Short mmCIF file of C-alpha atoms in Angstrom, two decimals:
data_model
loop_
_atom_site.label_atom_id
_atom_site.label_comp_id
_atom_site.label_asym_id
_atom_site.label_seq_id
_atom_site.Cartn_x
_atom_site.Cartn_y
_atom_site.Cartn_z
CA MET A 1 94.33 37.77 51.91
CA THR A 2 97.79 36.92 50.97
CA GLU A 3 100.78 37.31 53.31
CA THR A 4 102.22 40.18 51.00
CA ARG A 5 98.82 42.11 51.31
CA LEU A 6 98.46 41.51 55.11
CA THR A 7 101.95 42.68 55.73
CA GLY A 8 101.32 45.98 53.66
CA VAL A 9 98.12 46.63 55.68
CA MET A 10 100.03 46.00 58.94
CA ARG A 11 102.78 48.46 57.78
CA GLY A 12 100.19 50.88 56.85
CA ALA A 13 98.26 50.85 60.12
CA ARG A 14 101.70 50.99 62.01
CA GLY A 15 102.65 54.05 59.87
CA ALA A 16 99.24 55.80 60.77
CA ARG A 17 99.74 55.08 64.42
CA GLU A 18 103.33 56.42 64.29
CA LEU A 19 102.29 59.61 62.30
CA ARG A 20 99.37 60.23 65.02
CA ALA A 21 101.90 59.79 67.90
CA VAL A 22 104.36 62.19 66.18
CA LEU A 23 101.55 64.70 65.67
CA GLY A 24 100.33 64.46 69.21
CA VAL A 25 104.03 65.17 70.45
CA ALA A 26 104.25 68.25 68.22
CA MET A 27 100.89 69.39 69.48
CA MET A 28 101.87 68.81 73.11
CA ALA A 29 105.15 70.83 72.49
CA VAL A 30 103.21 73.85 70.84
CA ALA A 31 100.81 73.78 73.80
CA GLY A 32 103.74 73.61 76.21
CA ALA A 33 105.46 76.55 74.60
CA ALA A 34 102.31 78.64 74.56
CA LEU A 35 101.79 77.90 78.38
CA ALA A 36 105.50 78.94 79.17
CA GLN A 37 104.98 82.21 77.30
CA GLY A 38 101.59 83.13 78.36
CA ALA A 39 100.99 81.51 81.82
CA SER A 40 102.01 82.90 85.05
CA GLU A 41 103.62 80.80 87.56
CA THR A 42 103.05 83.18 90.39
CA LEU A 43 99.49 83.40 89.52
CA GLN A 44 99.02 79.97 89.34
CA LYS A 45 100.64 79.43 92.75
CA ILE A 46 98.43 82.09 94.17
CA GLU A 47 95.13 80.48 92.58
CA SER A 48 96.13 76.87 93.88
CA SER A 49 96.89 78.13 97.32
CA GLY A 50 94.22 80.89 97.60
CA VAL A 51 96.92 83.02 99.19
CA ILE A 52 98.94 85.94 98.05
CA SER A 53 102.15 86.61 100.06
CA ILE A 54 103.12 90.20 100.36
CA GLY A 55 106.62 91.03 101.38
CA HIS A 56 106.73 94.36 103.53
CA ARG A 57 109.16 96.34 105.81
CA GLU A 58 108.38 97.04 109.45
CA SER A 59 109.65 100.61 109.89
CA SER A 60 110.12 102.21 106.49
CA ILE A 61 107.92 105.13 107.10
CA PRO A 62 105.87 106.33 105.32
CA PHE A 63 106.16 103.56 102.64
CA SER A 64 105.69 100.32 104.59
CA TYR A 65 105.44 99.88 108.39
CA TYR A 66 103.32 98.87 111.34
CA ASP A 67 100.80 101.18 112.91
CA ASN A 68 100.01 100.82 116.49
CA ASN A 69 97.63 97.90 115.95
CA HIS A 70 100.42 96.16 114.16
CA ASN A 71 98.67 96.39 110.64
CA VAL A 72 100.86 97.11 107.63
CA ILE A 73 100.31 100.41 106.21
CA GLY A 74 101.97 102.89 103.95
CA TYR A 75 102.31 104.62 100.50
CA SER A 76 103.90 101.27 99.29
CA GLN A 77 101.05 99.30 100.78
CA ASP A 78 98.32 101.37 99.40
CA LEU A 79 99.71 100.80 95.90
CA CYS A 80 100.17 97.17 96.73
CA ASN A 81 96.48 96.88 97.82
CA LYS A 82 95.68 98.01 94.29
CA VAL A 83 97.72 95.02 92.94
CA VAL A 84 96.00 92.55 95.48
CA ASP A 85 92.66 93.79 94.09
CA ALA A 86 93.69 93.17 90.54
CA VAL A 87 94.86 89.82 91.15
CA LYS A 88 91.45 88.87 93.04
CA THR A 89 89.77 90.17 89.76
CA ARG A 90 92.06 88.15 87.41
CA LEU A 91 91.65 84.95 89.41
CA LYS A 92 87.93 85.47 90.18
CA LYS A 93 88.84 85.06 93.75
CA PRO A 94 87.34 87.94 95.78
CA ASP A 95 88.05 86.10 99.08
CA LEU A 96 91.66 85.57 98.42
CA GLN A 97 93.74 85.76 101.61
CA VAL A 98 96.71 87.89 102.02
CA ARG A 99 99.71 86.94 103.87
CA PHE A 100 102.12 89.62 105.14
CA ILE A 101 105.82 88.51 105.65
CA PRO A 102 108.27 91.19 106.90
CA VAL A 103 111.41 91.31 104.91
CA THR A 104 114.87 93.04 105.43
CA SER A 105 117.41 94.61 103.15
CA GLN A 106 119.34 91.59 103.49
CA ASN A 107 116.90 88.87 102.91
CA ARG A 108 114.23 90.42 100.62
CA ILE A 109 115.76 89.26 97.05
CA ALA A 110 116.23 85.67 98.33
CA LEU A 111 112.51 85.56 99.72
CA VAL A 112 111.31 86.60 96.22
CA GLN A 113 113.54 84.28 94.44
CA ASN A 114 112.35 81.24 96.45
CA GLY A 115 108.71 81.88 96.25
CA THR A 116 108.12 82.65 99.85
CA VAL A 117 107.03 86.20 98.64
CA ASP A 118 104.89 86.61 95.67
CA ILE A 119 105.44 90.46 95.64
CA GLU A 120 107.80 92.62 97.64
CA CYS A 121 106.09 95.97 98.42
CA GLY A 122 108.68 97.87 100.29
CA VAL A 123 111.42 100.42 99.36
CA THR A 124 113.73 98.47 97.04
CA THR A 125 115.84 100.27 94.30
CA ASN A 126 115.57 98.81 90.92
CA LEU A 127 119.22 98.22 89.82
CA LYS A 128 120.54 96.75 86.54
CA ALA A 129 122.54 94.31 88.68
CA ARG A 130 119.41 93.16 90.40
CA GLN A 131 117.38 92.69 87.35
CA ALA A 132 119.07 89.62 86.64
CA GLN A 133 117.76 88.06 90.05
CA VAL A 134 114.09 89.34 90.12
CA ASN A 135 111.61 91.41 88.14
CA PHE A 136 110.88 94.96 89.08
CA SER A 137 107.55 96.86 88.53
CA ASN A 138 107.05 100.28 87.07
CA THR A 139 108.82 102.79 89.45
CA PHE A 140 106.48 104.14 91.97
CA PHE A 141 108.96 106.67 93.76
CA ILE A 142 112.18 108.60 93.18
CA ALA A 143 114.51 109.33 95.95
CA GLY A 144 118.04 111.03 96.49
CA THR A 145 120.63 109.58 99.02
CA ARG A 146 121.44 112.24 101.44
CA LEU A 147 122.28 112.62 105.06
CA LEU A 148 120.20 112.97 108.37
CA VAL A 149 122.15 114.89 111.09
CA SER A 150 121.63 116.94 114.26
CA LYS A 151 121.28 120.67 113.56
CA THR A 152 124.15 121.31 115.77
CA SER A 153 126.59 118.56 114.30
CA GLY A 154 128.43 120.93 111.98
CA VAL A 155 127.90 118.40 109.24
CA LYS A 156 126.37 120.12 105.97
CA ASP A 157 127.63 117.75 103.29
CA PHE A 158 129.64 114.45 102.65
CA PRO A 159 132.94 115.98 102.95
CA ASP A 160 132.31 116.90 106.38
CA LEU A 161 132.06 113.10 107.51
CA ALA A 162 135.91 112.78 107.22
CA GLY A 163 137.12 111.00 110.34
CA LYS A 164 133.76 110.53 111.62
CA ALA A 165 131.28 107.68 112.42
CA VAL A 166 128.26 107.23 109.85
CA VAL A 167 125.49 104.61 109.87
CA THR A 168 123.54 103.22 107.05
CA ASN A 169 121.35 100.32 106.51
CA ALA A 170 122.85 96.84 105.71
CA GLY A 171 122.56 95.73 102.14
CA THR A 172 121.53 98.90 100.59
CA THR A 173 122.85 101.36 97.84
CA SER A 174 123.89 103.78 100.53
CA GLU A 175 126.16 101.31 102.08
CA ARG A 176 127.92 100.63 98.72
CA ILE A 177 128.22 104.29 98.03
CA LEU A 178 129.69 105.05 101.59
CA ASN A 179 132.30 102.29 101.37
CA LYS A 180 133.44 103.26 97.81
CA MET A 181 133.55 106.84 98.90
CA ASN A 182 135.64 105.95 101.90
CA ASN A 183 138.03 103.93 100.12
CA GLU A 184 138.48 106.14 97.18
CA LYS A 185 138.77 109.59 98.99
CA LYS A 186 140.49 108.37 101.93
CA MET A 187 138.05 109.81 104.47
CA ASN A 188 138.73 107.49 107.23
CA MET A 189 135.01 107.37 108.16
CA ASN A 190 133.70 104.62 110.59
CA VAL A 191 131.06 103.13 108.47
CA ILE A 192 128.49 101.23 110.46
CA SER A 193 125.71 99.10 109.00
CA GLY A 194 122.44 99.09 110.94
CA LYS A 195 119.82 96.28 110.58
CA ASP A 196 116.97 98.58 109.79
CA TYR A 197 115.78 102.24 109.75
CA GLY A 198 114.88 102.04 113.44
CA GLU A 199 118.40 100.80 114.54
CA SER A 200 120.08 103.25 112.51
CA PHE A 201 118.20 106.09 113.73
CA THR A 202 118.66 104.95 117.32
CA MET A 203 122.42 105.04 116.84
CA LEU A 204 122.12 108.62 115.61
CA GLN A 205 120.10 109.83 118.46
CA GLY A 206 122.12 108.01 120.98
CA GLY A 207 125.35 109.79 119.50
CA ARG A 208 127.03 106.81 118.45
CA VAL A 209 127.30 107.99 115.02
CA GLN A 210 127.38 111.74 113.59
CA ALA A 211 125.04 110.95 110.38
CA PHE A 212 122.88 108.63 109.01
CA MET A 213 122.95 108.10 105.30
CA MET A 214 119.88 106.73 103.43
CA ASP A 215 117.22 107.89 100.84
CA ASP A 216 116.12 111.44 101.62
CA VAL A 217 112.36 110.61 101.91
CA LEU A 218 113.16 107.70 104.28
CA LEU A 219 115.27 110.03 106.44
CA ALA A 220 112.60 112.50 106.50
CA GLY A 221 110.46 109.67 107.88
CA ALA A 222 113.04 108.58 110.57
CA ARG A 223 113.11 112.17 111.66
CA THR A 224 109.36 112.30 112.61
CA MET A 225 110.12 109.26 114.89
CA GLY A 226 112.60 111.34 116.94
CA ARG A 227 111.99 112.61 120.47
CA THR A 228 112.17 116.11 119.07
CA PRO A 229 112.09 115.87 115.37
CA ASP A 230 113.03 119.59 115.00
CA ASP A 231 116.44 118.73 116.22
CA TRP A 232 117.31 116.79 112.95
CA VAL A 233 117.77 117.90 109.46
CA VAL A 234 118.19 116.25 106.03
CA THR A 235 121.13 117.72 104.25
CA GLY A 236 123.95 117.10 101.70
CA THR A 237 124.29 116.60 97.90
CA PRO A 238 122.47 113.57 96.67
CA GLN A 239 124.81 110.78 95.80
CA SER A 240 122.57 108.87 93.74
CA PHE A 241 118.85 108.63 92.87
CA GLU A 242 116.88 105.63 93.63
CA ALA A 243 114.02 104.41 91.58
CA TYR A 244 111.75 102.16 93.77
CA GLY A 245 109.86 99.31 92.40
CA PHE A 246 108.12 96.12 93.64
CA MET A 247 110.08 92.93 93.26
CA MET A 248 108.44 89.82 91.85
CA LYS A 249 109.82 86.47 90.75
CA HIS A 250 112.26 86.62 87.69
CA GLY A 251 111.08 85.66 84.24
CA ASP A 252 107.38 85.69 85.17
CA ALA A 253 106.46 88.33 82.37
CA GLU A 254 102.51 87.75 82.81
CA PHE A 255 102.38 88.71 86.39
CA LYS A 256 104.69 91.58 85.95
CA ARG A 257 102.34 92.94 83.10
CA LEU A 258 99.43 92.68 85.52
CA VAL A 259 101.34 94.57 88.22
CA ASP A 260 102.55 97.11 85.60
CA ASP A 261 99.51 97.66 84.17
CA THR A 262 97.71 98.23 87.73
CA LEU A 263 100.43 100.73 88.77
CA ALA A 264 100.15 102.61 85.57
CA GLY A 265 96.37 102.86 85.82
CA VAL A 266 96.72 104.39 89.10
CA MET A 267 99.29 106.87 87.94
CA LYS A 268 97.65 107.93 84.78
CA SER A 269 94.27 108.47 86.26
CA GLY A 270 95.47 110.88 88.82
CA GLU A 271 94.71 108.68 91.79
CA ILE A 272 98.33 108.67 92.65
CA ASN A 273 98.19 112.26 93.37
CA THR A 274 95.55 111.68 96.21
CA MET A 275 97.62 108.85 97.68
CA TYR A 276 100.80 111.03 97.45
CA LYS A 277 99.20 114.04 99.62
CA LYS A 278 97.90 111.37 102.07
CA TRP A 279 101.45 110.09 102.86
CA PHE A 280 103.76 112.82 102.20
CA GLU A 281 101.93 116.09 102.66
CA SER A 282 99.53 115.30 105.55
CA PRO A 283 100.14 113.99 109.06
CA VAL A 284 100.77 110.22 109.10
CA PRO A 285 100.87 107.68 111.92
CA PRO A 286 102.09 106.90 114.42
CA LYS A 287 103.01 110.47 115.60
CA ASN A 288 100.73 112.23 113.17
CA ILE A 289 103.59 114.52 111.95
CA SER A 290 103.59 115.65 108.29
CA PHE A 291 106.77 115.01 106.10
CA ASN A 292 106.08 118.24 104.18
CA PHE A 293 107.71 116.53 101.24
CA PRO A 294 106.05 117.99 98.05
CA MET A 295 106.10 115.89 94.96
CA SER A 296 109.28 116.59 92.64
CA GLU A 297 109.15 117.59 88.99
CA GLN A 298 111.10 114.27 88.34
CA LEU A 299 108.18 112.17 90.07
CA LYS A 300 105.62 114.14 88.41
CA GLN A 301 107.05 113.32 84.98
CA LEU A 302 107.38 109.50 86.00
CA TYR A 303 103.68 109.44 86.95
CA ALA A 304 102.76 110.85 83.45
CA ASN A 305 104.90 108.31 81.77
CA PRO A 306 105.14 105.27 83.93
CA ASN A 307 108.13 102.98 83.17
CA ASP A 308 110.53 100.49 84.89
CA LYS A 309 113.77 102.01 84.07
CA ALA A 310 116.74 101.52 86.51
CA PHE A 311 119.16 104.56 86.91
CA GLU A 312 122.22 102.31 87.25
#
């Protein structure tokens, strides 16, 4: 074989190898893009660990709280259990372990972002500002922000709070609304931020504050925990409407789709009505007192047409 011919053969072989290498890189890039678009980081984490971590609240009656045996129960948790079942089915892991992690208004977003919690099933409001930090599921409840007061307090609505002390939970929409109202209307309120619902209601019962601002349904729940529930009343013009959703890691579209589909299935099938009656129109633990909180027309429309829209 001549030197010229040998060189040509070598060049041809090298060219073929280079072409295969280029094609291989291209195929890997395509596969990587497909994985990024379709695979769920959260589901992969759950599958590899064999554990799904649920963020819950400790005293958000009747959504997410401890019963007398320190088990997590509530409306949010019942819905969350449906999601857990769906994950077990998707991953073919019927023995998947469930880890419960208590969260607060202050740390809930951070614990979702850093992966400590796979899904937060509490009472978190879906806000457009928060959507840049986390994913929200389809809305599962709509509440209005109002006041819990003593029947003898003389407080009927928000203007009556001028010059008085009022408590709300730290890190909530209500805290922001109260501070804004105080600044803009010069009401001279003493706005106090409680750690959670239990602490805030304790301040109200003890007379340290004259009102507790929060979502109406949560105030109704706090009221049932009072020494004499009939002494307290939920009052005032709603200052906002809160769309509750479950929080998940931002950008994981596949996991969000699984959660949304699960919740939508419960809502459209009518199973949600049975769950609602159980937690809002029947006696609930720990005191076996009913909220007497009928489903609103706004909520009925939501369950007929599930969505994840934020109100603000």
